[in-house]
Amino acid sequence: MPFSEGIPRTAERRLSVNPFYGPANPLGDMAEAPPTHRLPDQPIAPATAHQLVRDELMLDGNARLNLATFVTTWMEPEAGLLMAECRDKNMIDKDEYPRTAELERRCVAMLADLWNAPDPASAVGCSTTGSSEACMLAGMALKRRWARRNADRYPGARPNLVMGVNVQVCWEKFCNFWEVEARLVPMEGERFHLDPQAAAELCDENTIGVVGILGSTFDGSYEPVADLCAALDALQERTGLDIPVHVDGASGAMVAPFLDEDLVWDFRLPRVASINTSGHKYGLVYPGVGWALWRDAEALPEELVFRVNYLGGDMPTFALNFSRPGAQVVAQYYTFLRLGRDGYRAVQQAARDVATGLAGRVEALGDFRLLTRGDELPVFAFTTAPDVKAYDVFDVSRRLREHGWLVPAYTFPENREDLSVLRVVCRNGFSTDLADLLAQDLERLLPELRRQSAPLTRDKGAATSFHH
């Protein structure tokens, strides 16, 4: 969340209030319009407050048409009812809400089984507010394990974490907050994520771990986790360095188990120490909920775990946050129970079918080049074809917004800053019918875009609308 810099008093304004928003005598409660940037002096009717807020929110984009976000934008009404019933339960109060705590424990066990933990009963994990917190926790565990193994050198030695330049910004935050050097494998050519051998070459005795991304937010591609582990196995044979891997499966960890069952990326690889995912992405739950799991108790240093009384017993907790609602955890359990493996497989396959079908239609227009096709994550990225000079991806993004579509355009990072792309995220609720409408709108825009004399975007940095 960005820091607020405050509102100058000279800029303060007041909300306008329609007299019809008031009670039976509309003038009775409308003597003074409420201010926008300080608390009003007097209460107003709940219906009035509701209408004022709702009016302003109408100017937000339509979440269902937001093809930039990975976050779930539709759930069944039954899930919404459960969330409403549980929003006042504090997730940290295990003793007061034992059944909510039990549902969290069951979700961890289900994920451990889904991700092929050696012994799902002994795997440890927790819910979080999202993958960002989960990644922070996983990084803390990696650093603490490294510090224990190098107690004779730390804190003198500076730890480092190896990852691709395409990682989500939360990993940059982790390295900044916990004073870890970020060693980034750059993009090269048509490789838009981590190269296993290049990652291994960046490792040394101060490397706390390597992060593999199962589903890059830049283009939807899976990083080759098995090849990464093999490269680190070879490194250990040569040097003795035993480097663990964390899999950031914010999106892919809830797609690959159902659609790519033969892909080995999870706890089947002995070098994978921990995995995270976002329940509020392809876990199909409203924000915000994430999950962090470790393959066994040894992978999570005991000193990081706090213990609270739970049903007269011992309930371990590991989190950066304290108070948060239990609603999302309950919704996650509902969704696991509701869909099962076959249901998840059907939902994710439908999303992938929409993505690959839409990618094919975009390619058929002739003005665009696909970087990915939506056949890993249900996500694809594309750029303008080499012979397109009249407009760029930022023009396309801006024109699609006029039709209600939120499709991000952004420039790739170091070594491929010459490449600007559009990305489409296909989630549950983005149907074939909606994809048809998007394709039709894009096709209708092309004649006008082709008639431009040149791209209209002067400052690509300012135009970039990509924030992972």
GROMACS .gro file of C-alpha atoms in nm:
model
  468
    1MET     CA    1   0.000   0.000   0.000
    2PRO     CA    2   0.150   0.341  -0.093
    3PHE     CA    3   0.222   0.591   0.180
    4SER     CA    4  -0.020   0.883   0.205
    5GLU     CA    5   0.145   1.222   0.191
    6GLY     CA    6  -0.154   1.402   0.338
    7ILE     CA    7  -0.401   1.647   0.186
    8PRO     CA    8  -0.323   2.021   0.188
    9ARG     CA    9  -0.596   2.211   0.372
   10THR     CA   10  -0.636   2.435   0.069
   11ALA     CA   11  -0.730   2.127  -0.135
   12GLU     CA   12  -1.001   2.005   0.103
   13ARG     CA   13  -1.345   1.979  -0.045
   14ARG     CA   14  -1.686   1.855   0.065
   15LEU     CA   15  -1.902   1.577  -0.076
   16SER     CA   16  -2.221   1.690  -0.247
   17VAL     CA   17  -2.534   1.526  -0.108
   18ASN     CA   18  -2.859   1.473  -0.295
   19PRO     CA   19  -3.158   1.557  -0.067
   20PHE     CA   20  -3.323   1.229  -0.172
   21TYR     CA   21  -3.049   1.041   0.016
   22GLY     CA   22  -3.194   1.163   0.346
   23PRO     CA   23  -3.484   1.026   0.553
   24ALA     CA   24  -3.856   1.097   0.498
   25ASN     CA   25  -3.788   1.465   0.562
   26PRO     CA   26  -3.478   1.493   0.342
   27LEU     CA   27  -3.382   1.834   0.478
   28GLY     CA   28  -3.365   1.714   0.837
   29ASP     CA   29  -3.029   1.541   0.806
   30MET     CA   30  -2.889   1.747   0.519
   31ALA     CA   31  -2.795   2.066   0.696
   32GLU     CA   32  -2.423   2.006   0.644
   33ALA     CA   33  -2.236   1.814   0.375
   34PRO     CA   34  -1.971   1.581   0.522
   35PRO     CA   35  -1.605   1.670   0.459
   36THR     CA   36  -1.382   1.433   0.259
   37HIS     CA   37  -1.054   1.446   0.450
   38ARG     CA   38  -1.148   1.486   0.813
   39LEU     CA   39  -1.406   1.326   1.037
   40PRO     CA   40  -1.748   1.491   1.013
   41ASP     CA   41  -1.874   1.657   1.330
   42GLN     CA   42  -2.207   1.473   1.334
   43PRO     CA   43  -2.330   1.128   1.233
   44ILE     CA   44  -2.537   1.080   0.919
   45ALA     CA   45  -2.798   0.817   0.835
   46PRO     CA   46  -2.654   0.477   0.736
   47ALA     CA   47  -2.838   0.482   0.404
   48THR     CA   48  -2.683   0.820   0.327
   49ALA     CA   49  -2.332   0.704   0.412
   50HIS     CA   50  -2.384   0.389   0.205
   51GLN     CA   51  -2.500   0.582  -0.098
   52LEU     CA   52  -2.218   0.836  -0.079
   53VAL     CA   53  -1.954   0.562  -0.072
   54ARG     CA   54  -2.126   0.359  -0.341
   55ASP     CA   55  -2.151   0.658  -0.575
   56GLU     CA   56  -1.779   0.720  -0.555
   57LEU     CA   57  -1.690   0.354  -0.608
   58MET     CA   58  -1.880   0.350  -0.937
   59LEU     CA   59  -1.575   0.518  -1.090
   60ASP     CA   60  -1.358   0.213  -1.018
   61GLY     CA   61  -1.294  -0.031  -1.301
   62ASN     CA   62  -1.510  -0.341  -1.329
   63ALA     CA   63  -1.322  -0.618  -1.146
   64ARG     CA   64  -1.458  -0.888  -1.377
   65LEU     CA   65  -1.307  -0.705  -1.676
   66ASN     CA   66  -0.971  -0.654  -1.504
   67LEU     CA   67  -0.738  -0.877  -1.704
   68ALA     CA   68  -0.434  -0.739  -1.523
   69THR     CA   69  -0.502  -0.903  -1.187
   70PHE     CA   70  -0.450  -1.265  -1.090
   71VAL     CA   71  -0.684  -1.217  -0.796
   72THR     CA   72  -1.018  -1.398  -0.781
   73THR     CA   73  -1.309  -1.171  -0.875
   74TRP     CA   74  -1.600  -1.417  -0.855
   75MET     CA   75  -1.717  -1.673  -0.600
   76GLU     CA   76  -2.043  -1.854  -0.545
   77PRO     CA   77  -2.305  -1.682  -0.327
   78GLU     CA   78  -2.274  -1.962  -0.070
   79ALA     CA   79  -1.906  -1.878  -0.026
   80GLY     CA   80  -1.998  -1.511   0.019
   81LEU     CA   81  -2.246  -1.603   0.293
   82LEU     CA   82  -1.985  -1.806   0.480
   83MET     CA   83  -1.738  -1.520   0.456
   84ALA     CA   84  -1.997  -1.275   0.589
   85GLU     CA   85  -2.061  -1.505   0.884
   86CYS     CA   86  -1.689  -1.533   0.965
   87ARG     CA   87  -1.559  -1.183   0.899
   88ASP     CA   88  -1.581  -1.095   1.269
   89LYS     CA   89  -1.369  -1.394   1.376
   90ASN     CA   90  -1.007  -1.310   1.446
   91MET     CA   91  -0.789  -1.578   1.289
   92ILE     CA   92  -0.527  -1.546   1.563
   93ASP     CA   93  -0.773  -1.641   1.838
   94LYS     CA   94  -0.730  -2.016   1.803
   95ASP     CA   95  -0.873  -2.091   2.144
   96GLU     CA   96  -1.188  -1.882   2.097
   97TYR     CA   97  -1.250  -2.008   1.740
   98PRO     CA   98  -1.127  -2.367   1.746
   99ARG     CA   99  -1.327  -2.482   1.445
  100THR     CA  100  -1.187  -2.203   1.228
  101ALA     CA  101  -0.839  -2.309   1.342
  102GLU     CA  102  -0.925  -2.668   1.255
  103LEU     CA  103  -1.031  -2.569   0.904
  104GLU     CA  104  -0.696  -2.392   0.860
  105ARG     CA  105  -0.516  -2.709   0.974
  106ARG     CA  106  -0.715  -2.918   0.727
  107CYS     CA  107  -0.628  -2.683   0.441
  108VAL     CA  108  -0.258  -2.717   0.522
  109ALA     CA  109  -0.291  -3.096   0.522
  110MET     CA  110  -0.476  -3.091   0.189
  111LEU     CA  111  -0.208  -2.875   0.029
  112ALA     CA  112   0.070  -3.094   0.169
  113ASP     CA  113  -0.097  -3.394   0.007
  114LEU     CA  114  -0.159  -3.204  -0.318
  115TRP     CA  115   0.207  -3.100  -0.336
  116ASN     CA  116   0.337  -3.451  -0.262
  117ALA     CA  117   0.500  -3.387   0.075
  118PRO     CA  118   0.693  -3.701   0.184
  119ASP     CA  119   0.466  -3.732   0.486
  120PRO     CA  120   0.171  -3.490   0.463
  121ALA     CA  121   0.097  -3.549   0.830
  122SER     CA  122   0.439  -3.409   0.927
  123ALA     CA  123   0.448  -3.118   0.684
  124VAL     CA  124   0.410  -2.780   0.852
  125GLY     CA  125   0.240  -2.475   0.715
  126CYS     CA  126   0.014  -2.179   0.782
  127SER     CA  127  -0.231  -1.944   0.621
  128THR     CA  128  -0.120  -1.588   0.544
  129THR     CA  129  -0.275  -1.271   0.405
  130GLY     CA  130  -0.138  -1.362   0.062
  131SER     CA  131   0.171  -1.484  -0.119
  132SER     CA  132   0.371  -1.175  -0.027
  133GLU     CA  133   0.355  -1.262   0.343
  134ALA     CA  134   0.408  -1.630   0.262
  135CYS     CA  135   0.726  -1.546   0.066
  136MET     CA  136   0.853  -1.332   0.353
  137LEU     CA  137   0.804  -1.624   0.592
  138ALA     CA  138   0.975  -1.867   0.356
  139GLY     CA  139   1.266  -1.627   0.312
  140MET     CA  140   1.299  -1.583   0.688
  141ALA     CA  141   1.318  -1.961   0.731
  142LEU     CA  142   1.585  -1.988   0.461
  143LYS     CA  143   1.791  -1.714   0.620
  144ARG     CA  144   1.761  -1.857   0.972
  145ARG     CA  145   1.862  -2.206   0.853
  146TRP     CA  146   2.164  -2.059   0.675
  147ALA     CA  147   2.258  -1.851   0.983
  148ARG     CA  148   2.247  -2.159   1.205
  149ARG     CA  149   2.472  -2.353   0.967
  150ASN     CA  150   2.713  -2.059   0.950
  151ALA     CA  151   2.705  -1.943   1.311
  152ASP     CA  152   3.086  -1.908   1.310
  153ARG     CA  153   3.070  -1.650   1.027
  154TYR     CA  154   2.736  -1.476   1.066
  155PRO     CA  155   2.658  -1.187   1.116
  156GLY     CA  156   2.991  -1.097   0.959
  157ALA     CA  157   2.908  -1.264   0.630
  158ARG     CA  158   2.628  -1.119   0.420
  159PRO     CA  159   2.365  -1.372   0.305
  160ASN     CA  160   2.232  -1.370  -0.051
  161LEU     CA  161   1.927  -1.506  -0.230
  162VAL     CA  162   1.939  -1.615  -0.596
  163MET     CA  163   1.634  -1.567  -0.820
  164GLY     CA  164   1.529  -1.456  -1.166
  165VAL     CA  165   1.484  -1.088  -1.245
  166ASN     CA  166   1.119  -1.174  -1.312
  167VAL     CA  167   1.034  -1.241  -0.946
  168GLN     CA  168   0.741  -1.066  -0.784
  169VAL     CA  169   0.831  -0.743  -0.603
  170CYS     CA  170   0.773  -0.906  -0.262
  171TRP     CA  171   1.109  -1.083  -0.300
  172GLU     CA  172   1.284  -0.751  -0.350
  173LYS     CA  173   1.109  -0.630  -0.036
  174PHE     CA  174   1.224  -0.936   0.156
  175CYS     CA  175   1.586  -0.878   0.058
  176ASN     CA  176   1.558  -0.511   0.152
  177PHE     CA  177   1.380  -0.563   0.485
  178TRP     CA  178   1.590  -0.859   0.602
  179GLU     CA  179   1.925  -0.733   0.469
  180VAL     CA  180   1.983  -1.008   0.215
  181GLU     CA  181   2.169  -0.948  -0.110
  182ALA     CA  182   1.945  -1.013  -0.411
  183ARG     CA  183   2.132  -1.194  -0.687
  184LEU     CA  184   1.921  -1.176  -1.000
  185VAL     CA  185   1.951  -1.393  -1.308
  186PRO     CA  186   1.880  -1.161  -1.603
  187MET     CA  187   1.652  -1.227  -1.899
  188GLU     CA  188   1.830  -1.311  -2.221
  189GLY     CA  189   1.685  -1.320  -2.572
  190GLU     CA  190   1.357  -1.512  -2.574
  191ARG     CA  191   1.418  -1.655  -2.223
  192PHE     CA  192   1.205  -1.448  -1.991
  193HIS     CA  193   1.273  -1.628  -1.663
  194LEU     CA  194   1.548  -1.793  -1.461
  195ASP     CA  195   1.813  -2.012  -1.627
  196PRO     CA  196   1.906  -2.304  -1.394
  197GLN     CA  197   2.276  -2.310  -1.475
  198ALA     CA  198   2.309  -1.932  -1.446
  199ALA     CA  199   2.135  -1.950  -1.107
  200ALA     CA  200   2.373  -2.219  -0.983
  201GLU     CA  201   2.672  -2.011  -1.091
  202LEU     CA  202   2.554  -1.722  -0.872
  203CYS     CA  203   2.549  -1.941  -0.559
  204ASP     CA  204   2.823  -1.945  -0.299
  205GLU     CA  205   2.869  -2.027   0.069
  206ASN     CA  206   2.652  -1.728   0.164
  207THR     CA  207   2.351  -1.829  -0.049
  208ILE     CA  208   2.048  -1.899   0.170
  209GLY     CA  209   1.846  -2.046  -0.118
  210VAL     CA  210   1.725  -2.017  -0.474
  211VAL     CA  211   1.371  -1.912  -0.565
  212GLY     CA  212   1.194  -2.086  -0.852
  213ILE     CA  213   0.874  -1.931  -0.988
  214LEU     CA  214   0.596  -2.166  -1.092
  215GLY     CA  215   0.416  -1.920  -1.310
  216SER     CA  216   0.598  -1.596  -1.389
  217THR     CA  217   0.376  -1.292  -1.362
  218PHE     CA  218   0.550  -1.139  -1.664
  219ASP     CA  219   0.433  -1.396  -1.918
  220GLY     CA  220   0.265  -1.689  -1.738
  221SER     CA  221   0.550  -1.936  -1.802
  222TYR     CA  222   0.670  -2.200  -1.555
  223GLU     CA  223   1.031  -2.190  -1.447
  224PRO     CA  224   1.206  -2.530  -1.480
  225VAL     CA  225   1.217  -2.622  -1.110
  226ALA     CA  226   1.337  -2.978  -1.169
  227ASP     CA  227   1.624  -2.855  -1.389
  228LEU     CA  228   1.708  -2.596  -1.124
  229CYS     CA  229   1.729  -2.866  -0.857
  230ALA     CA  230   1.945  -3.079  -1.088
  231ALA     CA  231   2.185  -2.788  -1.142
  232LEU     CA  232   2.209  -2.739  -0.764
  233ASP     CA  233   2.263  -3.114  -0.716
  234ALA     CA  234   2.559  -3.091  -0.954
  235LEU     CA  235   2.685  -2.784  -0.766
  236GLN     CA  236   2.676  -2.978  -0.440
  237GLU     CA  237   2.871  -3.265  -0.594
  238ARG     CA  238   3.141  -3.023  -0.711
  239THR     CA  239   3.160  -2.789  -0.412
  240GLY     CA  240   2.972  -2.941  -0.120
  241LEU     CA  241   2.730  -2.647  -0.112
  242ASP     CA  242   2.381  -2.764  -0.020
  243ILE     CA  243   2.143  -2.492  -0.142
  244PRO     CA  244   1.768  -2.532  -0.075
  245VAL     CA  245   1.498  -2.424  -0.318
  246HIS     CA  246   1.179  -2.235  -0.244
  247VAL     CA  247   0.905  -2.260  -0.505
  248ASP     CA  248   0.697  -1.945  -0.537
  249GLY     CA  249   0.382  -2.105  -0.668
  250ALA     CA  250   0.162  -1.801  -0.612
  251SER     CA  251  -0.042  -1.903  -0.916
  252GLY     CA  252   0.103  -2.222  -1.062
  253ALA     CA  253   0.090  -2.428  -0.743
  254MET     CA  254  -0.290  -2.428  -0.780
  255VAL     CA  255  -0.279  -2.501  -1.154
  256ALA     CA  256   0.001  -2.753  -1.220
  257PRO     CA  257  -0.123  -3.022  -0.974
  258PHE     CA  258  -0.448  -3.046  -1.171
  259LEU     CA  259  -0.345  -2.982  -1.531
  260ASP     CA  260   0.023  -3.081  -1.542
  261GLU     CA  261   0.035  -3.386  -1.316
  262ASP     CA  262   0.351  -3.524  -1.480
  263LEU     CA  263   0.543  -3.202  -1.420
  264VAL     CA  264   0.777  -3.254  -1.124
  265TRP     CA  265   0.821  -2.926  -0.939
  266ASP     CA  266   0.703  -2.984  -0.579
  267PHE     CA  267   0.810  -3.178  -0.268
  268ARG     CA  268   0.887  -3.479  -0.487
  269LEU     CA  269   1.216  -3.296  -0.542
  270PRO     CA  270   1.419  -3.343  -0.219
  271ARG     CA  271   1.583  -3.002  -0.264
  272VAL     CA  272   1.249  -2.819  -0.246
  273ALA     CA  273   1.226  -2.701   0.114
  274SER     CA  274   0.913  -2.485   0.095
  275ILE     CA  275   0.629  -2.378  -0.132
  276ASN     CA  276   0.382  -2.091  -0.121
  277THR     CA  277   0.063  -2.017  -0.308
  278SER     CA  278  -0.210  -1.755  -0.317
  279GLY     CA  279  -0.547  -1.892  -0.220
  280HIS     CA  280  -0.691  -1.573  -0.363
  281LYS     CA  281  -0.551  -1.636  -0.712
  282TYR     CA  282  -0.604  -1.974  -0.875
  283GLY     CA  283  -0.699  -2.104  -0.531
  284LEU     CA  284  -1.033  -1.940  -0.626
  285VAL     CA  285  -1.095  -1.739  -0.306
  286TYR     CA  286  -1.153  -1.365  -0.269
  287PRO     CA  287  -0.850  -1.173  -0.133
  288GLY     CA  288  -0.666  -1.201   0.081
  289VAL     CA  289  -0.538  -1.547   0.173
  290GLY     CA  290  -0.213  -1.726   0.102
  291TRP     CA  291  -0.042  -2.042   0.217
  292ALA     CA  292   0.315  -2.132   0.309
  293LEU     CA  293   0.424  -2.494   0.357
  294TRP     CA  294   0.754  -2.657   0.452
  295ARG     CA  295   0.833  -3.017   0.363
  296ASP     CA  296   0.888  -3.109   0.730
  297ALA     CA  297   0.952  -2.955   1.071
  298GLU     CA  298   1.329  -2.952   1.007
  299ALA     CA  299   1.282  -2.705   0.720
  300LEU     CA  300   1.118  -2.448   0.951
  301PRO     CA  301   1.346  -2.347   1.241
  302GLU     CA  302   1.164  -2.395   1.569
  303GLU     CA  303   1.269  -2.056   1.706
  304LEU     CA  304   1.057  -1.883   1.440
  305VAL     CA  305   0.740  -2.054   1.557
  306PHE     CA  306   0.522  -1.904   1.829
  307ARG     CA  307   0.288  -2.127   2.022
  308VAL     CA  308  -0.058  -2.052   2.154
  309ASN     CA  309  -0.301  -2.256   2.358
  310TYR     CA  310  -0.544  -2.442   2.131
  311LEU     CA  311  -0.811  -2.666   2.283
  312GLY     CA  312  -0.592  -2.711   2.586
  313GLY     CA  313  -0.304  -2.818   2.362
  314ASP     CA  314  -0.027  -2.659   2.163
  315MET     CA  315  -0.101  -2.464   1.843
  316PRO     CA  316   0.208  -2.336   1.654
  317THR     CA  317   0.175  -2.008   1.463
  318PHE     CA  318   0.410  -1.841   1.220
  319ALA     CA  319   0.301  -1.509   1.073
  320LEU     CA  320   0.400  -1.147   1.024
  321ASN     CA  321   0.044  -1.030   1.082
  322PHE     CA  322  -0.155  -1.072   1.399
  323SER     CA  323  -0.525  -0.991   1.376
  324ARG     CA  324  -0.702  -1.078   1.051
  325PRO     CA  325  -1.043  -1.221   0.966
  326GLY     CA  326  -1.105  -1.594   0.943
  327ALA     CA  327  -1.341  -1.547   0.651
  328GLN     CA  328  -1.089  -1.617   0.375
  329VAL     CA  329  -0.957  -1.934   0.540
  330VAL     CA  330  -1.313  -2.061   0.578
  331ALA     CA  331  -1.379  -1.975   0.213
  332GLN     CA  332  -1.067  -2.169   0.111
  333TYR     CA  333  -1.185  -2.477   0.297
  334TYR     CA  334  -1.530  -2.436   0.141
  335THR     CA  335  -1.376  -2.425  -0.207
  336PHE     CA  336  -1.156  -2.730  -0.143
  337LEU     CA  337  -1.461  -2.918  -0.012
  338ARG     CA  338  -1.689  -2.790  -0.288
  339LEU     CA  339  -1.468  -2.866  -0.588
  340GLY     CA  340  -1.233  -3.147  -0.495
  341ARG     CA  341  -0.961  -3.249  -0.739
  342ASP     CA  342  -1.197  -3.307  -1.030
  343GLY     CA  343  -1.371  -2.973  -0.980
  344TYR     CA  344  -1.044  -2.781  -0.963
  345ARG     CA  345  -0.923  -2.964  -1.272
  346ALA     CA  346  -1.236  -2.863  -1.462
  347VAL     CA  347  -1.218  -2.497  -1.354
  348GLN     CA  348  -0.848  -2.460  -1.434
  349GLN     CA  349  -0.883  -2.642  -1.766
  350ALA     CA  350  -1.166  -2.408  -1.863
  351ALA     CA  351  -0.943  -2.108  -1.782
  352ARG     CA  352  -0.657  -2.255  -1.985
  353ASP     CA  353  -0.889  -2.326  -2.278
  354VAL     CA  354  -1.007  -1.964  -2.275
  355ALA     CA  355  -0.646  -1.841  -2.260
  356THR     CA  356  -0.516  -2.056  -2.545
  357GLY     CA  357  -0.822  -1.986  -2.758
  358LEU     CA  358  -0.799  -1.611  -2.707
  359ALA     CA  359  -0.423  -1.613  -2.768
  360GLY     CA  360  -0.486  -1.785  -3.101
  361ARG     CA  361  -0.740  -1.521  -3.202
  362VAL     CA  362  -0.500  -1.239  -3.110
  363GLU     CA  363  -0.224  -1.400  -3.317
  364ALA     CA  364  -0.461  -1.446  -3.612
  365LEU     CA  365  -0.517  -1.068  -3.630
  366GLY     CA  366  -0.168  -1.039  -3.777
  367ASP     CA  367  -0.065  -0.727  -3.584
  368PHE     CA  368   0.077  -0.908  -3.282
  369ARG     CA  369   0.346  -1.156  -3.183
  370LEU     CA  370   0.278  -1.399  -2.897
  371LEU     CA  371   0.544  -1.450  -2.630
  372THR     CA  372   0.339  -1.717  -2.454
  373ARG     CA  373   0.017  -1.896  -2.542
  374GLY     CA  374  -0.156  -1.958  -2.207
  375ASP     CA  375  -0.068  -2.328  -2.207
  376GLU     CA  376   0.104  -2.314  -1.866
  377LEU     CA  377  -0.061  -2.056  -1.647
  378PRO     CA  378  -0.387  -1.946  -1.814
  379VAL     CA  379  -0.200  -1.626  -1.898
  380PHE     CA  380  -0.044  -1.502  -2.218
  381ALA     CA  381   0.169  -1.206  -2.321
  382PHE     CA  382   0.201  -1.050  -2.663
  383THR     CA  383   0.364  -0.755  -2.833
  384THR     CA  384   0.320  -0.575  -3.164
  385ALA     CA  385   0.460  -0.743  -3.473
  386PRO     CA  386   0.793  -0.609  -3.605
  387ASP     CA  387   0.627  -0.434  -3.902
  388VAL     CA  388   0.376  -0.244  -3.684
  389LYS     CA  389   0.504   0.114  -3.655
  390ALA     CA  390   0.185   0.323  -3.623
  391TYR     CA  391   0.103   0.225  -3.263
  392ASP     CA  392   0.245   0.040  -2.965
  393VAL     CA  393   0.114  -0.178  -2.682
  394PHE     CA  394   0.046   0.127  -2.465
  395ASP     CA  395  -0.188   0.265  -2.730
  396VAL     CA  396  -0.371  -0.068  -2.737
  397SER     CA  397  -0.405  -0.075  -2.359
  398ARG     CA  398  -0.535   0.281  -2.350
  399ARG     CA  399  -0.793   0.220  -2.624
  400LEU     CA  400  -0.917  -0.105  -2.468
  401ARG     CA  401  -0.975   0.081  -2.143
  402GLU     CA  402  -1.228   0.297  -2.327
  403HIS     CA  403  -1.434  -0.021  -2.370
  404GLY     CA  404  -1.399  -0.118  -2.003
  405TRP     CA  405  -1.115  -0.371  -2.048
  406LEU     CA  406  -0.818  -0.336  -1.814
  407VAL     CA  407  -0.526  -0.494  -2.000
  408PRO     CA  408  -0.184  -0.395  -1.867
  409ALA     CA  409   0.100  -0.282  -2.093
  410TYR     CA  410   0.451  -0.279  -1.950
  411THR     CA  411   0.819  -0.292  -2.033
  412PHE     CA  412   1.032  -0.593  -1.944
  413PRO     CA  413   1.325  -0.556  -1.700
  414GLU     CA  414   1.700  -0.526  -1.751
  415ASN     CA  415   1.847  -0.687  -2.063
  416ARG     CA  416   1.505  -0.682  -2.236
  417GLU     CA  417   1.397  -0.325  -2.172
  418ASP     CA  418   1.350  -0.299  -2.547
  419LEU     CA  419   1.045  -0.526  -2.518
  420SER     CA  420   0.702  -0.389  -2.421
  421VAL     CA  421   0.406  -0.625  -2.401
  422LEU     CA  422   0.039  -0.666  -2.316
  423ARG     CA  423  -0.064  -0.942  -2.076
  424VAL     CA  424  -0.400  -1.113  -2.038
  425VAL     CA  425  -0.484  -1.312  -1.723
  426CYS     CA  426  -0.772  -1.557  -1.770
  427ARG     CA  427  -0.936  -1.641  -1.437
  428ASN     CA  428  -1.243  -1.832  -1.331
  429GLY     CA  429  -1.535  -1.611  -1.435
  430PHE     CA  430  -1.365  -1.482  -1.751
  431SER     CA  431  -1.571  -1.693  -1.987
  432THR     CA  432  -1.543  -1.779  -2.355
  433ASP     CA  433  -1.823  -1.529  -2.418
  434LEU     CA  434  -1.627  -1.248  -2.249
  435ALA     CA  435  -1.314  -1.352  -2.439
  436ASP     CA  436  -1.513  -1.323  -2.763
  437LEU     CA  437  -1.618  -0.970  -2.670
  438LEU     CA  438  -1.258  -0.872  -2.592
  439ALA     CA  439  -1.136  -1.015  -2.924
  440GLN     CA  440  -1.411  -0.830  -3.111
  441ASP     CA  441  -1.332  -0.500  -2.941
  442LEU     CA  442  -0.962  -0.542  -3.016
  443GLU     CA  443  -1.034  -0.617  -3.381
  444ARG     CA  444  -1.261  -0.311  -3.409
  445LEU     CA  445  -0.988  -0.086  -3.270
  446LEU     CA  446  -0.717  -0.195  -3.513
  447PRO     CA  447  -0.822   0.013  -3.818
  448GLU     CA  448  -0.805   0.334  -3.611
  449LEU     CA  449  -0.474   0.234  -3.455
  450ARG     CA  450  -0.327   0.151  -3.795
  451ARG     CA  451  -0.417   0.501  -3.922
  452GLN     CA  452  -0.204   0.671  -3.654
  453SER     CA  453   0.109   0.835  -3.783
  454ALA     CA  454   0.311   0.711  -3.486
  455PRO     CA  455   0.264   0.573  -3.133
  456LEU     CA  456   0.107   0.833  -2.905
  457THR     CA  457   0.292   0.727  -2.589
  458ARG     CA  458   0.576   0.966  -2.514
  459ASP     CA  459   0.669   0.842  -2.166
  460LYS     CA  460   0.656   0.462  -2.154
  461GLY     CA  461   0.762   0.463  -1.790
  462ALA     CA  462   0.458   0.667  -1.695
  463ALA     CA  463   0.232   0.461  -1.920
  464THR     CA  464   0.332   0.128  -1.770
  465SER     CA  465   0.033  -0.011  -1.581
  466PHE     CA  466   0.195  -0.332  -1.459
  467HIS     CA  467   0.240  -0.387  -1.087
  468HIS     CA  468   0.260  -0.769  -1.086
   0.00000   0.00000   0.00000
